[in-house]
């Protein structure tokens, strides 16, 4: 169970720091790359922010993590190094998607080659097709993994 006084303490610190900087909630949300509703819920003490979100807000508001009650070095390290859950799970998802897409690309290319009686006429055409498929797959992987 979450401690209400902790939520209220953090809510007050975030709200006061935001107001002293002259930011609206929307401006703070944009700067921290958070949803406006998340900032609103944090400032109303409806939720205890995740470590990652709290770190983003603290950076934008120039807040010292000690002022937020994170005086323990282990807590600070966890707060600074934590990634959102979606990004941690995202690597696994990207890997599964990459392997699945590679296998699917291989099978579709093989199906195309097996159904065509007159393609490829030469080994050059075969290598050209394979080069195109590899380049397309590489570009797709680059787009998936650059995020």
PDB file of C-alpha atoms in Angstrom:
ATOM      1  CA  UNK A   1       0.000   0.000   0.000  1.00  0.00           C
ATOM      2  CA  UNK A   2       1.284   3.444  -0.912  1.00  0.00           C
ATOM      3  CA  UNK A   3       1.904   6.008   1.787  1.00  0.00           C
ATOM      4  CA  UNK A   4      -0.433   8.981   1.257  1.00  0.00           C
ATOM      5  CA  UNK A   5       1.918  11.419   2.964  1.00  0.00           C
ATOM      6  CA  UNK A   6       4.679  10.423   0.553  1.00  0.00           C
ATOM      7  CA  UNK A   7       2.377  11.045  -2.424  1.00  0.00           C
ATOM      8  CA  UNK A   8       1.326  14.393  -0.963  1.00  0.00           C
ATOM      9  CA  UNK A   9       4.936  15.403  -0.261  1.00  0.00           C
ATOM     10  CA  UNK A  10       6.016  14.632  -3.815  1.00  0.00           C
ATOM     11  CA  UNK A  11       2.878  16.273  -5.233  1.00  0.00           C
ATOM     12  CA  UNK A  12       3.586  19.468  -3.323  1.00  0.00           C
ATOM     13  CA  UNK A  13       7.250  19.550  -4.328  1.00  0.00           C
ATOM     14  CA  UNK A  14       6.445  18.994  -8.017  1.00  0.00           C
ATOM     15  CA  UNK A  15       3.614  21.551  -8.027  1.00  0.00           C
ATOM     16  CA  UNK A  16       5.657  24.216  -6.175  1.00  0.00           C
ATOM     17  CA  UNK A  17       8.705  23.693  -8.390  1.00  0.00           C
ATOM     18  CA  UNK A  18       6.558  23.879 -11.519  1.00  0.00           C
ATOM     19  CA  UNK A  19       4.888  27.092 -10.384  1.00  0.00           C
ATOM     20  CA  UNK A  20       8.211  28.666  -9.390  1.00  0.00           C
ATOM     21  CA  UNK A  21       9.504  27.955 -12.910  1.00  0.00           C
ATOM     22  CA  UNK A  22       6.335  29.459 -14.371  1.00  0.00           C
ATOM     23  CA  UNK A  23       5.385  26.305 -16.272  1.00  0.00           C
ATOM     24  CA  UNK A  24       1.850  25.188 -16.904  1.00  0.00           C
ATOM     25  CA  UNK A  25       1.100  21.525 -16.361  1.00  0.00           C
ATOM     26  CA  UNK A  26       1.012  21.068 -20.134  1.00  0.00           C
ATOM     27  CA  UNK A  27       4.414  22.724 -20.558  1.00  0.00           C
ATOM     28  CA  UNK A  28       5.943  20.513 -17.878  1.00  0.00           C
ATOM     29  CA  UNK A  29       4.379  17.432 -19.439  1.00  0.00           C
ATOM     30  CA  UNK A  30       5.808  18.381 -22.833  1.00  0.00           C
ATOM     31  CA  UNK A  31       9.268  19.082 -21.435  1.00  0.00           C
ATOM     32  CA  UNK A  32       9.340  15.814 -19.482  1.00  0.00           C
ATOM     33  CA  UNK A  33       7.753  13.911 -22.386  1.00  0.00           C
ATOM     34  CA  UNK A  34       4.914  12.742 -20.184  1.00  0.00           C
ATOM     35  CA  UNK A  35       1.181  12.720 -20.619  1.00  0.00           C
ATOM     36  CA  UNK A  36      -0.626  15.780 -19.225  1.00  0.00           C
ATOM     37  CA  UNK A  37      -2.923  13.483 -17.264  1.00  0.00           C
ATOM     38  CA  UNK A  38       0.117  11.896 -15.580  1.00  0.00           C
ATOM     39  CA  UNK A  39       1.362  15.281 -14.379  1.00  0.00           C
ATOM     40  CA  UNK A  40      -2.115  16.179 -13.155  1.00  0.00           C
ATOM     41  CA  UNK A  41      -2.476  12.932 -11.224  1.00  0.00           C
ATOM     42  CA  UNK A  42       0.971  13.330  -9.657  1.00  0.00           C
ATOM     43  CA  UNK A  43       0.251  16.901  -8.572  1.00  0.00           C
ATOM     44  CA  UNK A  44      -3.132  15.911  -7.099  1.00  0.00           C
ATOM     45  CA  UNK A  45      -1.389  13.131  -5.132  1.00  0.00           C
ATOM     46  CA  UNK A  46      -3.618  10.563  -6.817  1.00  0.00           C
ATOM     47  CA  UNK A  47      -0.605   8.411  -7.658  1.00  0.00           C
ATOM     48  CA  UNK A  48       2.958   7.923  -6.528  1.00  0.00           C
ATOM     49  CA  UNK A  49       5.018   8.530  -9.658  1.00  0.00           C
ATOM     50  CA  UNK A  50       7.201   5.790 -11.011  1.00  0.00           C
ATOM     51  CA  UNK A  51      10.898   6.312 -10.469  1.00  0.00           C
ATOM     52  CA  UNK A  52      11.490   6.970 -14.148  1.00  0.00           C
ATOM     53  CA  UNK A  53       8.757   9.616 -14.376  1.00  0.00           C
ATOM     54  CA  UNK A  54       9.868  11.227 -11.142  1.00  0.00           C
ATOM     55  CA  UNK A  55      13.397  11.435 -12.505  1.00  0.00           C
ATOM     56  CA  UNK A  56      12.144  13.116 -15.704  1.00  0.00           C
ATOM     57  CA  UNK A  57      10.172  15.675 -13.707  1.00  0.00           C
ATOM     58  CA  UNK A  58      13.051  16.301 -11.311  1.00  0.00           C
ATOM     59  CA  UNK A  59      15.422  16.980 -14.223  1.00  0.00           C
ATOM     60  CA  UNK A  60      13.041  19.473 -15.839  1.00  0.00           C
ATOM     61  CA  UNK A  61      12.352  21.251 -12.561  1.00  0.00           C
ATOM     62  CA  UNK A  62      15.987  21.211 -11.351  1.00  0.00           C
ATOM     63  CA  UNK A  63      14.963  19.337  -8.219  1.00  0.00           C
ATOM     64  CA  UNK A  64      17.492  17.566  -6.072  1.00  0.00           C
ATOM     65  CA  UNK A  65      16.502  13.952  -5.511  1.00  0.00           C
ATOM     66  CA  UNK A  66      17.428  14.361  -1.837  1.00  0.00           C
ATOM     67  CA  UNK A  67      14.624  16.939  -1.587  1.00  0.00           C
ATOM     68  CA  UNK A  68      12.232  14.279  -2.846  1.00  0.00           C
ATOM     69  CA  UNK A  69      13.203  11.940  -0.031  1.00  0.00           C
ATOM     70  CA  UNK A  70      15.638   9.818  -2.007  1.00  0.00           C
ATOM     71  CA  UNK A  71      18.682  10.298   0.174  1.00  0.00           C
ATOM     72  CA  UNK A  72      19.768   6.668   0.042  1.00  0.00           C
ATOM     73  CA  UNK A  73      22.433   6.114  -2.650  1.00  0.00           C
ATOM     74  CA  UNK A  74      20.819   2.839  -3.686  1.00  0.00           C
ATOM     75  CA  UNK A  75      17.470   4.573  -4.173  1.00  0.00           C
ATOM     76  CA  UNK A  76      19.165   7.310  -6.225  1.00  0.00           C
ATOM     77  CA  UNK A  77      20.942   4.779  -8.424  1.00  0.00           C
ATOM     78  CA  UNK A  78      17.694   2.905  -8.978  1.00  0.00           C
ATOM     79  CA  UNK A  79      15.888   6.132  -9.760  1.00  0.00           C
ATOM     80  CA  UNK A  80      18.514   7.380 -12.190  1.00  0.00           C
ATOM     81  CA  UNK A  81      19.051   4.098 -13.987  1.00  0.00           C
ATOM     82  CA  UNK A  82      15.522   2.788 -14.149  1.00  0.00           C
ATOM     83  CA  UNK A  83      13.857   2.543 -17.527  1.00  0.00           C
ATOM     84  CA  UNK A  84      10.144   2.425 -18.066  1.00  0.00           C
ATOM     85  CA  UNK A  85       8.707  -1.063 -18.008  1.00  0.00           C
ATOM     86  CA  UNK A  86       7.535  -0.741 -21.610  1.00  0.00           C
ATOM     87  CA  UNK A  87      11.074  -0.186 -22.820  1.00  0.00           C
ATOM     88  CA  UNK A  88      12.454  -3.155 -20.910  1.00  0.00           C
ATOM     89  CA  UNK A  89       9.773  -5.405 -22.316  1.00  0.00           C
ATOM     90  CA  UNK A  90      10.248  -3.716 -25.678  1.00  0.00           C
ATOM     91  CA  UNK A  91      13.646  -5.337 -26.286  1.00  0.00           C
ATOM     92  CA  UNK A  92      12.160  -8.787 -25.927  1.00  0.00           C
ATOM     93  CA  UNK A  93       9.289  -7.833 -28.193  1.00  0.00           C
ATOM     94  CA  UNK A  94      11.660  -6.361 -30.772  1.00  0.00           C
ATOM     95  CA  UNK A  95      13.786  -9.497 -30.726  1.00  0.00           C
ATOM     96  CA  UNK A  96      10.768 -11.773 -31.170  1.00  0.00           C
ATOM     97  CA  UNK A  97       9.402  -9.537 -33.922  1.00  0.00           C
ATOM     98  CA  UNK A  98      12.796  -9.442 -35.685  1.00  0.00           C
ATOM     99  CA  UNK A  99      13.247 -13.219 -35.666  1.00  0.00           C
ATOM    100  CA  UNK A 100       9.639 -13.860 -36.703  1.00  0.00           C
ATOM    101  CA  UNK A 101       9.871 -11.356 -39.530  1.00  0.00           C
ATOM    102  CA  UNK A 102      13.151 -12.888 -40.709  1.00  0.00           C
ATOM    103  CA  UNK A 103      11.621 -16.349 -40.845  1.00  0.00           C
ATOM    104  CA  UNK A 104       8.518 -15.019 -42.557  1.00  0.00           C
ATOM    105  CA  UNK A 105      10.644 -13.170 -45.124  1.00  0.00           C
ATOM    106  CA  UNK A 106      12.627 -16.351 -45.816  1.00  0.00           C
ATOM    107  CA  UNK A 107       9.479 -18.452 -46.229  1.00  0.00           C
ATOM    108  CA  UNK A 108       7.738 -15.925 -48.470  1.00  0.00           C
ATOM    109  CA  UNK A 109      10.829 -15.593 -50.679  1.00  0.00           C
ATOM    110  CA  UNK A 110      11.100 -19.390 -50.923  1.00  0.00           C
ATOM    111  CA  UNK A 111       7.379 -19.647 -51.753  1.00  0.00           C
ATOM    112  CA  UNK A 112       7.752 -17.014 -54.474  1.00  0.00           C
ATOM    113  CA  UNK A 113      10.729 -18.826 -55.991  1.00  0.00           C
ATOM    114  CA  UNK A 114       9.082 -22.241 -55.841  1.00  0.00           C
ATOM    115  CA  UNK A 115       5.852 -21.145 -57.552  1.00  0.00           C
ATOM    116  CA  UNK A 116       7.609 -19.422 -60.430  1.00  0.00           C
ATOM    117  CA  UNK A 117       8.736 -21.761 -63.185  1.00  0.00           C
ATOM    118  CA  UNK A 118      10.594 -19.143 -65.249  1.00  0.00           C
ATOM    119  CA  UNK A 119      12.044 -16.939 -62.490  1.00  0.00           C
ATOM    120  CA  UNK A 120      14.918 -16.693 -61.982  1.00  0.00           C
ATOM    121  CA  UNK A 121      16.242 -17.415 -65.418  1.00  0.00           C
ATOM    122  CA  UNK A 122      19.834 -16.811 -64.363  1.00  0.00           C
ATOM    123  CA  UNK A 123      21.738 -16.989 -61.106  1.00  0.00           C
ATOM    124  CA  UNK A 124      22.229 -13.203 -61.427  1.00  0.00           C
ATOM    125  CA  UNK A 125      18.464 -12.676 -61.114  1.00  0.00           C
ATOM    126  CA  UNK A 126      18.384 -14.967 -58.084  1.00  0.00           C
ATOM    127  CA  UNK A 127      21.199 -13.065 -56.365  1.00  0.00           C
ATOM    128  CA  UNK A 128      19.558  -9.752 -57.242  1.00  0.00           C
ATOM    129  CA  UNK A 129      16.300 -10.915 -55.641  1.00  0.00           C
ATOM    130  CA  UNK A 130      18.123 -12.165 -52.548  1.00  0.00           C
ATOM    131  CA  UNK A 131      20.067  -8.893 -52.255  1.00  0.00           C
ATOM    132  CA  UNK A 132      16.815  -6.946 -52.448  1.00  0.00           C
ATOM    133  CA  UNK A 133      15.191  -9.123 -49.764  1.00  0.00           C
ATOM    134  CA  UNK A 134      18.220  -8.803 -47.454  1.00  0.00           C
ATOM    135  CA  UNK A 135      18.354  -5.014 -47.955  1.00  0.00           C
ATOM    136  CA  UNK A 136      14.643  -4.691 -47.256  1.00  0.00           C
ATOM    137  CA  UNK A 137      14.918  -6.851 -44.132  1.00  0.00           C
ATOM    138  CA  UNK A 138      17.970  -4.870 -42.965  1.00  0.00           C
ATOM    139  CA  UNK A 139      16.134  -1.571 -43.395  1.00  0.00           C
ATOM    140  CA  UNK A 140      13.194  -2.929 -41.451  1.00  0.00           C
ATOM    141  CA  UNK A 141      15.448  -4.136 -38.625  1.00  0.00           C
ATOM    142  CA  UNK A 142      17.173  -0.771 -38.515  1.00  0.00           C
ATOM    143  CA  UNK A 143      13.823   1.001 -38.102  1.00  0.00           C
ATOM    144  CA  UNK A 144      12.701  -1.422 -35.397  1.00  0.00           C
ATOM    145  CA  UNK A 145      15.887  -1.252 -33.342  1.00  0.00           C
ATOM    146  CA  UNK A 146      16.674   2.460 -33.653  1.00  0.00           C
ATOM    147  CA  UNK A 147      13.749   3.352 -31.370  1.00  0.00           C
TER     148      UNK A 147
END
